[in-house]
Amino acid sequence: YAEDGGGIHCANSCSPTLSNLILKGNEAEQFGGGIYFDVGSNAKVSQSLIVENSASGANGNGGGIGAMGLFLDISVQNSTIAKNEAWESGSGIYVKDANPSTSNFAVINSIIWNEKLKGDNLSGGQMYQEISSKEDRTSGISDSNFEISYSLVRNGWSGSGILSEDPSFIDYDNGDYRLSIDSPAIGVASTSPSRDLDGTKRPYPSGTKPDLGAYEQGMLTENELDSSFVSKIIYDQALLDANATAEQAIANAKNLAKAEGIEEGKTMG
């Protein structure tokens, strides 16, 4: 718990590279439940999970990330900012005194999906507000202080490659922020590091586009089990009986995959 920056407080003119982090369950009174960046910060956040943090005070802003906007240069890449909450503005990200002529806050290839604002004494009541540079709840889906691209943002945002659908986490309610096999965030990122937060190779499968957020989905889908794995495991190992139906062939493939430790839904890499 801190006044600003419940998990990390990046002081005046700091310049860290924060990568492969899990920031979870932190609390700030004012700005940045997970991370706070002070004036002049030049920082990169990459492939990190920022979840379940809170800016809980009556002036609480930026449940995931909060910042003071003068001379900022912040980049958030391939990260998941989810289930954070704030009292006043920006459950995901909030920047105070932002000015696009003197600061830059960029988000790319990330997922921003957070809780409703908790304050009930301001105009608008409890509402979703993922990103903001205002404390009056008037931010919509655009703000010249932010550059958002190739990301999934609840309720959408202006910019290239923006999605607004439910990211379909494996279990949002119980804290599993990996992607399920039907997530719209799969295969739509522009770039990524070579491995995700779990160490899974990116992109998966090789030769495709990587997934949004901190995790590569990296699990076998029904189509993969029913095609490439049928071909490789069944035919290569001569398990397909000449009289077997397609359904029996697929069942044989899955059973062999399980015996080999390649269970459906298991991370591959």
PDB file of C-alpha atoms in Angstrom:
ATOM      1  CA  TYR A   1       0.000   0.000   0.000  1.00  0.00           C
ATOM      2  CA  ALA A   2       1.258   3.471  -0.901  1.00  0.00           C
ATOM      3  CA  GLU A   3      -0.044   6.924  -1.706  1.00  0.00           C
ATOM      4  CA  ASP A   4       1.140   6.564  -5.321  1.00  0.00           C
ATOM      5  CA  GLY A   5       2.307   3.336  -6.911  1.00  0.00           C
ATOM      6  CA  GLY A   6       1.070   0.428  -4.816  1.00  0.00           C
ATOM      7  CA  GLY A   7       3.339  -2.044  -6.597  1.00  0.00           C
ATOM      8  CA  ILE A   8       6.031   0.125  -8.222  1.00  0.00           C
ATOM      9  CA  HIS A   9       6.713   3.836  -7.745  1.00  0.00           C
ATOM     10  CA  CYS A  10       8.847   5.165 -10.585  1.00  0.00           C
ATOM     11  CA  ALA A  11      10.203   8.478  -9.308  1.00  0.00           C
ATOM     12  CA  ASN A  12      10.951  11.699 -11.176  1.00  0.00           C
ATOM     13  CA  SER A  13      12.732  11.105 -14.516  1.00  0.00           C
ATOM     14  CA  CYS A  14      13.095   7.368 -14.002  1.00  0.00           C
ATOM     15  CA  SER A  15      13.871   5.253 -17.075  1.00  0.00           C
ATOM     16  CA  PRO A  16      13.297   1.545 -16.346  1.00  0.00           C
ATOM     17  CA  THR A  17      12.492  -1.353 -18.625  1.00  0.00           C
ATOM     18  CA  LEU A  18       9.903  -3.461 -16.817  1.00  0.00           C
ATOM     19  CA  SER A  19       9.426  -6.829 -18.471  1.00  0.00           C
ATOM     20  CA  ASN A  20       8.013 -10.248 -17.601  1.00  0.00           C
ATOM     21  CA  LEU A  21       6.444  -8.946 -14.407  1.00  0.00           C
ATOM     22  CA  ILE A  22       3.337  -9.974 -12.512  1.00  0.00           C
ATOM     23  CA  LEU A  23       1.928  -7.047 -10.524  1.00  0.00           C
ATOM     24  CA  LYS A  24      -1.087  -8.294  -8.615  1.00  0.00           C
ATOM     25  CA  GLY A  25      -3.140  -7.212  -5.626  1.00  0.00           C
ATOM     26  CA  ASN A  26      -1.448  -3.890  -4.887  1.00  0.00           C
ATOM     27  CA  GLU A  27      -3.188  -0.752  -3.617  1.00  0.00           C
ATOM     28  CA  ALA A  28      -2.562   2.974  -3.868  1.00  0.00           C
ATOM     29  CA  GLU A  29      -4.457   5.778  -2.216  1.00  0.00           C
ATOM     30  CA  GLN A  30      -4.170   8.179  -5.137  1.00  0.00           C
ATOM     31  CA  PHE A  31      -2.413   7.246  -8.411  1.00  0.00           C
ATOM     32  CA  GLY A  32      -1.392   3.884  -9.833  1.00  0.00           C
ATOM     33  CA  GLY A  33      -2.553   0.847  -7.931  1.00  0.00           C
ATOM     34  CA  GLY A  34      -0.047  -1.268  -9.855  1.00  0.00           C
ATOM     35  CA  ILE A  35       2.540   1.240 -11.154  1.00  0.00           C
ATOM     36  CA  TYR A  36       3.017   4.989 -10.831  1.00  0.00           C
ATOM     37  CA  PHE A  37       5.223   6.979 -13.230  1.00  0.00           C
ATOM     38  CA  ASP A  38       6.249  10.440 -12.054  1.00  0.00           C
ATOM     39  CA  VAL A  39       7.066  13.540 -14.121  1.00  0.00           C
ATOM     40  CA  GLY A  40       9.673  12.959 -16.820  1.00  0.00           C
ATOM     41  CA  SER A  41       9.511   9.168 -16.714  1.00  0.00           C
ATOM     42  CA  ASN A  42      10.845   7.354 -19.770  1.00  0.00           C
ATOM     43  CA  ALA A  43       9.774   3.760 -19.309  1.00  0.00           C
ATOM     44  CA  LYS A  44       8.902   0.584 -21.171  1.00  0.00           C
ATOM     45  CA  VAL A  45       6.528  -2.049 -19.821  1.00  0.00           C
ATOM     46  CA  SER A  46       6.717  -5.268 -21.805  1.00  0.00           C
ATOM     47  CA  GLN A  47       5.037  -8.647 -21.577  1.00  0.00           C
ATOM     48  CA  SER A  48       3.700  -8.091 -18.088  1.00  0.00           C
ATOM     49  CA  LEU A  49       0.545  -8.951 -16.192  1.00  0.00           C
ATOM     50  CA  ILE A  50      -0.940  -6.031 -14.226  1.00  0.00           C
ATOM     51  CA  VAL A  51      -4.062  -7.325 -12.502  1.00  0.00           C
ATOM     52  CA  GLU A  52      -6.295  -6.932  -9.466  1.00  0.00           C
ATOM     53  CA  ASN A  53      -4.705  -3.688  -8.315  1.00  0.00           C
ATOM     54  CA  SER A  54      -6.645  -0.755  -6.912  1.00  0.00           C
ATOM     55  CA  ALA A  55      -6.462   3.040  -6.667  1.00  0.00           C
ATOM     56  CA  SER A  56      -8.867   3.082  -3.774  1.00  0.00           C
ATOM     57  CA  GLY A  57      -8.890   6.566  -2.242  1.00  0.00           C
ATOM     58  CA  ALA A  58     -11.515   9.240  -2.867  1.00  0.00           C
ATOM     59  CA  ASN A  59      -9.125  10.644  -5.508  1.00  0.00           C
ATOM     60  CA  GLY A  60      -8.014   7.223  -6.677  1.00  0.00           C
ATOM     61  CA  ASN A  61      -7.065   7.186 -10.359  1.00  0.00           C
ATOM     62  CA  GLY A  62      -5.373   4.579 -12.524  1.00  0.00           C
ATOM     63  CA  GLY A  63      -6.076   1.186 -10.977  1.00  0.00           C
ATOM     64  CA  GLY A  64      -3.472  -0.526 -13.164  1.00  0.00           C
ATOM     65  CA  ILE A  65      -1.143   2.330 -14.121  1.00  0.00           C
ATOM     66  CA  GLY A  66      -1.158   5.956 -12.998  1.00  0.00           C
ATOM     67  CA  ALA A  67       1.160   8.738 -14.139  1.00  0.00           C
ATOM     68  CA  MET A  68       1.923  12.437 -13.945  1.00  0.00           C
ATOM     69  CA  GLY A  69       1.747  13.626 -17.531  1.00  0.00           C
ATOM     70  CA  LEU A  70       4.505  16.224 -17.867  1.00  0.00           C
ATOM     71  CA  PHE A  71       7.322  15.066 -20.196  1.00  0.00           C
ATOM     72  CA  LEU A  72       6.282  11.434 -20.073  1.00  0.00           C
ATOM     73  CA  ASP A  73       7.437   8.840 -22.587  1.00  0.00           C
ATOM     74  CA  ILE A  74       5.782   5.547 -21.663  1.00  0.00           C
ATOM     75  CA  SER A  75       5.366   2.428 -23.787  1.00  0.00           C
ATOM     76  CA  VAL A  76       3.251  -0.589 -22.811  1.00  0.00           C
ATOM     77  CA  GLN A  77       3.729  -3.599 -25.092  1.00  0.00           C
ATOM     78  CA  ASN A  78       2.340  -7.146 -25.166  1.00  0.00           C
ATOM     79  CA  SER A  79       0.872  -6.797 -21.704  1.00  0.00           C
ATOM     80  CA  THR A  80      -2.402  -7.644 -19.989  1.00  0.00           C
ATOM     81  CA  ILE A  81      -3.977  -4.985 -17.767  1.00  0.00           C
ATOM     82  CA  ALA A  82      -7.081  -6.554 -16.277  1.00  0.00           C
ATOM     83  CA  LYS A  83      -9.444  -6.596 -13.313  1.00  0.00           C
ATOM     84  CA  ASN A  84      -7.949  -3.456 -11.797  1.00  0.00           C
ATOM     85  CA  GLU A  85     -10.200  -0.848 -10.238  1.00  0.00           C
ATOM     86  CA  ALA A  86     -10.145   2.859  -9.474  1.00  0.00           C
ATOM     87  CA  TRP A  87     -12.413   5.140  -7.508  1.00  0.00           C
ATOM     88  CA  GLU A  88     -12.462   8.179  -9.770  1.00  0.00           C
ATOM     89  CA  SER A  89     -10.956   7.690 -13.257  1.00  0.00           C
ATOM     90  CA  GLY A  90      -9.153   5.167 -15.430  1.00  0.00           C
ATOM     91  CA  SER A  91      -9.508   1.700 -13.958  1.00  0.00           C
ATOM     92  CA  GLY A  92      -6.833   0.582 -16.407  1.00  0.00           C
ATOM     93  CA  ILE A  93      -4.642   3.628 -17.111  1.00  0.00           C
ATOM     94  CA  TYR A  94      -4.790   7.238 -15.928  1.00  0.00           C
ATOM     95  CA  VAL A  95      -2.465  10.155 -16.686  1.00  0.00           C
ATOM     96  CA  LYS A  96      -2.821  13.471 -14.823  1.00  0.00           C
ATOM     97  CA  ASP A  97      -1.972  16.806 -16.479  1.00  0.00           C
ATOM     98  CA  ALA A  98      -1.261  15.067 -19.770  1.00  0.00           C
ATOM     99  CA  ASN A  99      -0.242  17.200 -22.730  1.00  0.00           C
ATOM    100  CA  PRO A 100       0.288  15.577 -26.135  1.00  0.00           C
ATOM    101  CA  SER A 101       2.844  18.241 -27.056  1.00  0.00           C
ATOM    102  CA  THR A 102       5.145  17.273 -24.175  1.00  0.00           C
ATOM    103  CA  SER A 103       4.320  13.654 -23.396  1.00  0.00           C
ATOM    104  CA  ASN A 104       3.594  10.326 -25.042  1.00  0.00           C
ATOM    105  CA  PHE A 105       1.802   7.278 -23.651  1.00  0.00           C
ATOM    106  CA  ALA A 106       1.646   4.407 -26.136  1.00  0.00           C
ATOM    107  CA  VAL A 107      -0.011   1.006 -25.794  1.00  0.00           C
ATOM    108  CA  ILE A 108       0.400  -1.720 -28.413  1.00  0.00           C
ATOM    109  CA  ASN A 109      -0.433  -5.433 -28.692  1.00  0.00           C
ATOM    110  CA  SER A 110      -2.038  -5.411 -25.252  1.00  0.00           C
ATOM    111  CA  ILE A 111      -5.327  -6.200 -23.501  1.00  0.00           C
ATOM    112  CA  ILE A 112      -7.044  -3.619 -21.278  1.00  0.00           C
ATOM    113  CA  TRP A 113     -10.112  -5.067 -19.547  1.00  0.00           C
ATOM    114  CA  ASN A 114     -10.893  -3.767 -16.071  1.00  0.00           C
ATOM    115  CA  GLU A 115     -13.615  -3.188 -13.488  1.00  0.00           C
ATOM    116  CA  LYS A 116     -16.142  -0.379 -13.203  1.00  0.00           C
ATOM    117  CA  LEU A 117     -15.129   2.805 -11.428  1.00  0.00           C
ATOM    118  CA  LYS A 118     -16.054   2.495  -7.761  1.00  0.00           C
ATOM    119  CA  GLY A 119     -16.952   6.069  -6.885  1.00  0.00           C
ATOM    120  CA  ASP A 120     -20.652   6.782  -6.650  1.00  0.00           C
ATOM    121  CA  ASN A 121     -20.510  10.490  -5.840  1.00  0.00           C
ATOM    122  CA  LEU A 122     -19.527  11.819  -9.277  1.00  0.00           C
ATOM    123  CA  SER A 123     -21.533  12.424 -12.408  1.00  0.00           C
ATOM    124  CA  GLY A 124     -22.003   9.268 -14.409  1.00  0.00           C
ATOM    125  CA  GLY A 125     -22.024   6.950 -11.416  1.00  0.00           C
ATOM    126  CA  GLN A 126     -20.314   3.597 -11.625  1.00  0.00           C
ATOM    127  CA  MET A 127     -19.156   2.988 -15.182  1.00  0.00           C
ATOM    128  CA  TYR A 128     -16.419   1.347 -17.203  1.00  0.00           C
ATOM    129  CA  GLN A 129     -13.551   3.666 -18.041  1.00  0.00           C
ATOM    130  CA  GLU A 130     -10.408   1.899 -19.163  1.00  0.00           C
ATOM    131  CA  ILE A 131      -8.179   4.852 -20.102  1.00  0.00           C
ATOM    132  CA  SER A 132      -8.386   8.487 -19.039  1.00  0.00           C
ATOM    133  CA  SER A 133      -6.551  11.768 -18.572  1.00  0.00           C
ATOM    134  CA  LYS A 134      -9.518  13.453 -16.896  1.00  0.00           C
ATOM    135  CA  GLU A 135     -11.028  13.226 -13.429  1.00  0.00           C
ATOM    136  CA  ASP A 136     -14.577  14.082 -14.445  1.00  0.00           C
ATOM    137  CA  ARG A 137     -15.500  10.826 -16.177  1.00  0.00           C
ATOM    138  CA  THR A 138     -15.918  12.503 -19.551  1.00  0.00           C
ATOM    139  CA  SER A 139     -13.302  10.415 -21.393  1.00  0.00           C
ATOM    140  CA  GLY A 140     -14.844   8.437 -24.214  1.00  0.00           C
ATOM    141  CA  ILE A 141     -12.987   6.206 -26.653  1.00  0.00           C
ATOM    142  CA  SER A 142     -10.386   8.711 -27.770  1.00  0.00           C
ATOM    143  CA  ASP A 143      -7.880  10.992 -26.078  1.00  0.00           C
ATOM    144  CA  SER A 144      -5.008  12.718 -27.864  1.00  0.00           C
ATOM    145  CA  ASN A 145      -2.772  12.038 -24.862  1.00  0.00           C
ATOM    146  CA  PHE A 146      -2.700   8.321 -25.679  1.00  0.00           C
ATOM    147  CA  GLU A 147      -1.626   6.331 -28.720  1.00  0.00           C
ATOM    148  CA  ILE A 148      -3.354   2.955 -28.646  1.00  0.00           C
ATOM    149  CA  SER A 149      -2.945   0.394 -31.434  1.00  0.00           C
ATOM    150  CA  TYR A 150      -3.341  -3.341 -32.070  1.00  0.00           C
ATOM    151  CA  SER A 151      -4.942  -3.823 -28.674  1.00  0.00           C
ATOM    152  CA  LEU A 152      -8.175  -5.037 -27.152  1.00  0.00           C
ATOM    153  CA  VAL A 153      -9.881  -2.379 -25.023  1.00  0.00           C
ATOM    154  CA  ARG A 154     -13.234  -2.731 -23.313  1.00  0.00           C
ATOM    155  CA  ASN A 155     -15.745  -0.487 -25.152  1.00  0.00           C
ATOM    156  CA  GLY A 156     -13.158   0.161 -27.871  1.00  0.00           C
ATOM    157  CA  TRP A 157     -10.742   2.985 -28.640  1.00  0.00           C
ATOM    158  CA  SER A 158      -9.708   5.032 -31.623  1.00  0.00           C
ATOM    159  CA  GLY A 159      -6.662   3.680 -33.439  1.00  0.00           C
ATOM    160  CA  SER A 160      -5.451   0.938 -35.758  1.00  0.00           C
ATOM    161  CA  GLY A 161      -6.144  -2.698 -34.999  1.00  0.00           C
ATOM    162  CA  ILE A 162      -8.460  -2.064 -32.033  1.00  0.00           C
ATOM    163  CA  LEU A 163     -10.810  -4.781 -30.747  1.00  0.00           C
ATOM    164  CA  SER A 164     -13.518  -4.389 -28.105  1.00  0.00           C
ATOM    165  CA  GLU A 165     -14.917  -7.919 -27.673  1.00  0.00           C
ATOM    166  CA  ASP A 166     -14.611  -9.878 -24.450  1.00  0.00           C
ATOM    167  CA  PRO A 167     -11.040 -11.285 -24.540  1.00  0.00           C
ATOM    168  CA  SER A 168     -12.329 -14.646 -23.299  1.00  0.00           C
ATOM    169  CA  PHE A 169      -9.782 -15.266 -20.571  1.00  0.00           C
ATOM    170  CA  ILE A 170      -9.675 -18.839 -19.321  1.00  0.00           C
ATOM    171  CA  ASP A 171     -11.097 -17.801 -15.919  1.00  0.00           C
ATOM    172  CA  TYR A 172     -11.360 -14.047 -15.299  1.00  0.00           C
ATOM    173  CA  ASP A 173     -13.287 -14.477 -12.045  1.00  0.00           C
ATOM    174  CA  ASN A 174     -10.631 -16.724 -10.541  1.00  0.00           C
ATOM    175  CA  GLY A 175      -7.542 -14.992 -11.863  1.00  0.00           C
ATOM    176  CA  ASP A 176      -6.489 -17.005 -14.928  1.00  0.00           C
ATOM    177  CA  TYR A 177      -5.737 -14.368 -17.583  1.00  0.00           C
ATOM    178  CA  ARG A 178      -4.462 -16.712 -20.260  1.00  0.00           C
ATOM    179  CA  LEU A 179      -6.513 -16.838 -23.446  1.00  0.00           C
ATOM    180  CA  SER A 180      -9.087 -19.527 -24.162  1.00  0.00           C
ATOM    181  CA  ILE A 181      -9.027 -21.150 -27.586  1.00  0.00           C
ATOM    182  CA  ASP A 182     -11.912 -18.987 -28.855  1.00  0.00           C
ATOM    183  CA  SER A 183     -10.415 -15.644 -27.783  1.00  0.00           C
ATOM    184  CA  PRO A 184     -10.618 -12.827 -30.371  1.00  0.00           C
ATOM    185  CA  ALA A 185      -7.153 -11.742 -29.171  1.00  0.00           C
ATOM    186  CA  ILE A 186      -5.504 -14.742 -30.849  1.00  0.00           C
ATOM    187  CA  GLY A 187      -3.348 -14.048 -33.897  1.00  0.00           C
ATOM    188  CA  VAL A 188      -3.974 -10.317 -34.214  1.00  0.00           C
ATOM    189  CA  ALA A 189      -0.872  -8.719 -32.646  1.00  0.00           C
ATOM    190  CA  SER A 190       1.650  -6.958 -34.868  1.00  0.00           C
ATOM    191  CA  THR A 191       4.795  -8.097 -33.035  1.00  0.00           C
ATOM    192  CA  SER A 192       5.859  -9.858 -29.842  1.00  0.00           C
ATOM    193  CA  PRO A 193       8.917 -11.091 -27.939  1.00  0.00           C
ATOM    194  CA  SER A 194      10.048 -14.619 -28.801  1.00  0.00           C
ATOM    195  CA  ARG A 195       8.406 -16.135 -25.696  1.00  0.00           C
ATOM    196  CA  ASP A 196       5.460 -15.175 -23.530  1.00  0.00           C
ATOM    197  CA  LEU A 197       5.196 -14.667 -19.772  1.00  0.00           C
ATOM    198  CA  ASP A 198       4.948 -18.448 -19.279  1.00  0.00           C
ATOM    199  CA  GLY A 199       7.878 -19.171 -21.591  1.00  0.00           C
ATOM    200  CA  THR A 200       5.718 -20.393 -24.475  1.00  0.00           C
ATOM    201  CA  LYS A 201       7.177 -19.690 -27.917  1.00  0.00           C
ATOM    202  CA  ARG A 202       5.659 -16.781 -29.824  1.00  0.00           C
ATOM    203  CA  PRO A 203       4.005 -16.800 -32.209  1.00  0.00           C
ATOM    204  CA  TYR A 204       2.229 -20.137 -31.934  1.00  0.00           C
ATOM    205  CA  PRO A 205       1.958 -21.836 -34.349  1.00  0.00           C
ATOM    206  CA  SER A 206       5.187 -20.671 -35.974  1.00  0.00           C
ATOM    207  CA  GLY A 207       4.635 -18.522 -39.039  1.00  0.00           C
ATOM    208  CA  THR A 208       1.390 -16.963 -37.771  1.00  0.00           C
ATOM    209  CA  LYS A 209       0.793 -13.654 -36.031  1.00  0.00           C
ATOM    210  CA  PRO A 210       1.227 -13.564 -32.242  1.00  0.00           C
ATOM    211  CA  ASP A 211      -1.579 -13.046 -29.731  1.00  0.00           C
ATOM    212  CA  LEU A 212      -2.435  -9.895 -27.818  1.00  0.00           C
ATOM    213  CA  GLY A 213      -1.447  -9.592 -24.177  1.00  0.00           C
ATOM    214  CA  ALA A 214       1.122 -11.226 -21.945  1.00  0.00           C
ATOM    215  CA  TYR A 215       0.260 -14.809 -22.903  1.00  0.00           C
ATOM    216  CA  GLU A 216       0.393 -16.725 -26.163  1.00  0.00           C
ATOM    217  CA  GLN A 217      -2.582 -19.030 -26.326  1.00  0.00           C
ATOM    218  CA  GLY A 218      -0.368 -21.913 -27.461  1.00  0.00           C
ATOM    219  CA  MET A 219      -2.887 -24.713 -27.000  1.00  0.00           C
ATOM    220  CA  LEU A 220      -4.114 -27.384 -29.354  1.00  0.00           C
ATOM    221  CA  THR A 221      -7.406 -26.529 -31.002  1.00  0.00           C
ATOM    222  CA  GLU A 222      -9.935 -29.013 -32.286  1.00  0.00           C
ATOM    223  CA  ASN A 223      -8.887 -28.192 -35.846  1.00  0.00           C
ATOM    224  CA  GLU A 224      -5.254 -28.958 -35.067  1.00  0.00           C
ATOM    225  CA  LEU A 225      -6.186 -32.219 -33.383  1.00  0.00           C
ATOM    226  CA  ASP A 226      -8.457 -33.128 -36.265  1.00  0.00           C
ATOM    227  CA  SER A 227      -5.965 -32.331 -39.043  1.00  0.00           C
ATOM    228  CA  SER A 228      -2.233 -32.011 -38.404  1.00  0.00           C
ATOM    229  CA  PHE A 229      -2.288 -34.258 -35.357  1.00  0.00           C
ATOM    230  CA  VAL A 230      -4.447 -36.849 -37.078  1.00  0.00           C
ATOM    231  CA  SER A 231      -2.020 -36.804 -39.987  1.00  0.00           C
ATOM    232  CA  LYS A 232       1.127 -36.937 -37.896  1.00  0.00           C
ATOM    233  CA  ILE A 233       0.133 -39.107 -34.978  1.00  0.00           C
ATOM    234  CA  ILE A 234      -2.304 -41.484 -36.594  1.00  0.00           C
ATOM    235  CA  TYR A 235      -0.915 -41.967 -40.065  1.00  0.00           C
ATOM    236  CA  ASP A 236       2.764 -41.721 -39.202  1.00  0.00           C
ATOM    237  CA  GLN A 237       2.368 -44.274 -36.434  1.00  0.00           C
ATOM    238  CA  ALA A 238      -0.001 -46.472 -38.411  1.00  0.00           C
ATOM    239  CA  LEU A 239      -2.807 -46.366 -35.898  1.00  0.00           C
ATOM    240  CA  LEU A 240      -5.577 -45.842 -38.424  1.00  0.00           C
ATOM    241  CA  ASP A 241      -7.475 -49.046 -39.009  1.00  0.00           C
ATOM    242  CA  ALA A 242      -8.613 -49.355 -42.605  1.00  0.00           C
ATOM    243  CA  ASN A 243     -12.156 -49.818 -41.367  1.00  0.00           C
ATOM    244  CA  ALA A 244     -12.115 -47.005 -38.795  1.00  0.00           C
ATOM    245  CA  THR A 245     -14.483 -44.098 -39.157  1.00  0.00           C
ATOM    246  CA  ALA A 246     -13.191 -40.535 -39.130  1.00  0.00           C
ATOM    247  CA  GLU A 247     -14.596 -40.122 -35.617  1.00  0.00           C
ATOM    248  CA  GLN A 248     -12.722 -43.219 -34.437  1.00  0.00           C
ATOM    249  CA  ALA A 249      -9.531 -41.957 -36.087  1.00  0.00           C
ATOM    250  CA  ILE A 250      -9.800 -38.633 -34.289  1.00  0.00           C
ATOM    251  CA  ALA A 251     -10.505 -40.384 -30.981  1.00  0.00           C
ATOM    252  CA  ASN A 252      -7.408 -42.553 -31.511  1.00  0.00           C
ATOM    253  CA  ALA A 253      -5.328 -39.462 -32.198  1.00  0.00           C
ATOM    254  CA  LYS A 254      -6.498 -37.750 -29.048  1.00  0.00           C
ATOM    255  CA  ASN A 255      -5.913 -40.828 -26.931  1.00  0.00           C
ATOM    256  CA  LEU A 256      -2.388 -41.210 -28.273  1.00  0.00           C
ATOM    257  CA  ALA A 257      -1.714 -37.505 -27.773  1.00  0.00           C
ATOM    258  CA  LYS A 258      -2.772 -37.838 -24.137  1.00  0.00           C
ATOM    259  CA  ALA A 259      -0.569 -40.888 -23.693  1.00  0.00           C
ATOM    260  CA  GLU A 260       2.325 -38.852 -25.082  1.00  0.00           C
ATOM    261  CA  GLY A 261       1.602 -36.033 -22.646  1.00  0.00           C
ATOM    262  CA  ILE A 262       0.218 -33.765 -25.375  1.00  0.00           C
ATOM    263  CA  GLU A 263      -3.159 -33.224 -23.814  1.00  0.00           C
ATOM    264  CA  GLU A 264      -5.751 -31.103 -25.508  1.00  0.00           C
ATOM    265  CA  GLY A 265      -5.420 -27.620 -24.042  1.00  0.00           C
ATOM    266  CA  LYS A 266      -1.855 -28.196 -22.850  1.00  0.00           C
ATOM    267  CA  THR A 267       0.717 -25.533 -23.650  1.00  0.00           C
ATOM    268  CA  MET A 268       2.978 -26.484 -26.502  1.00  0.00           C
ATOM    269  CA  GLY A 269       6.384 -24.967 -27.100  1.00  0.00           C
TER     270      GLY A 269
END
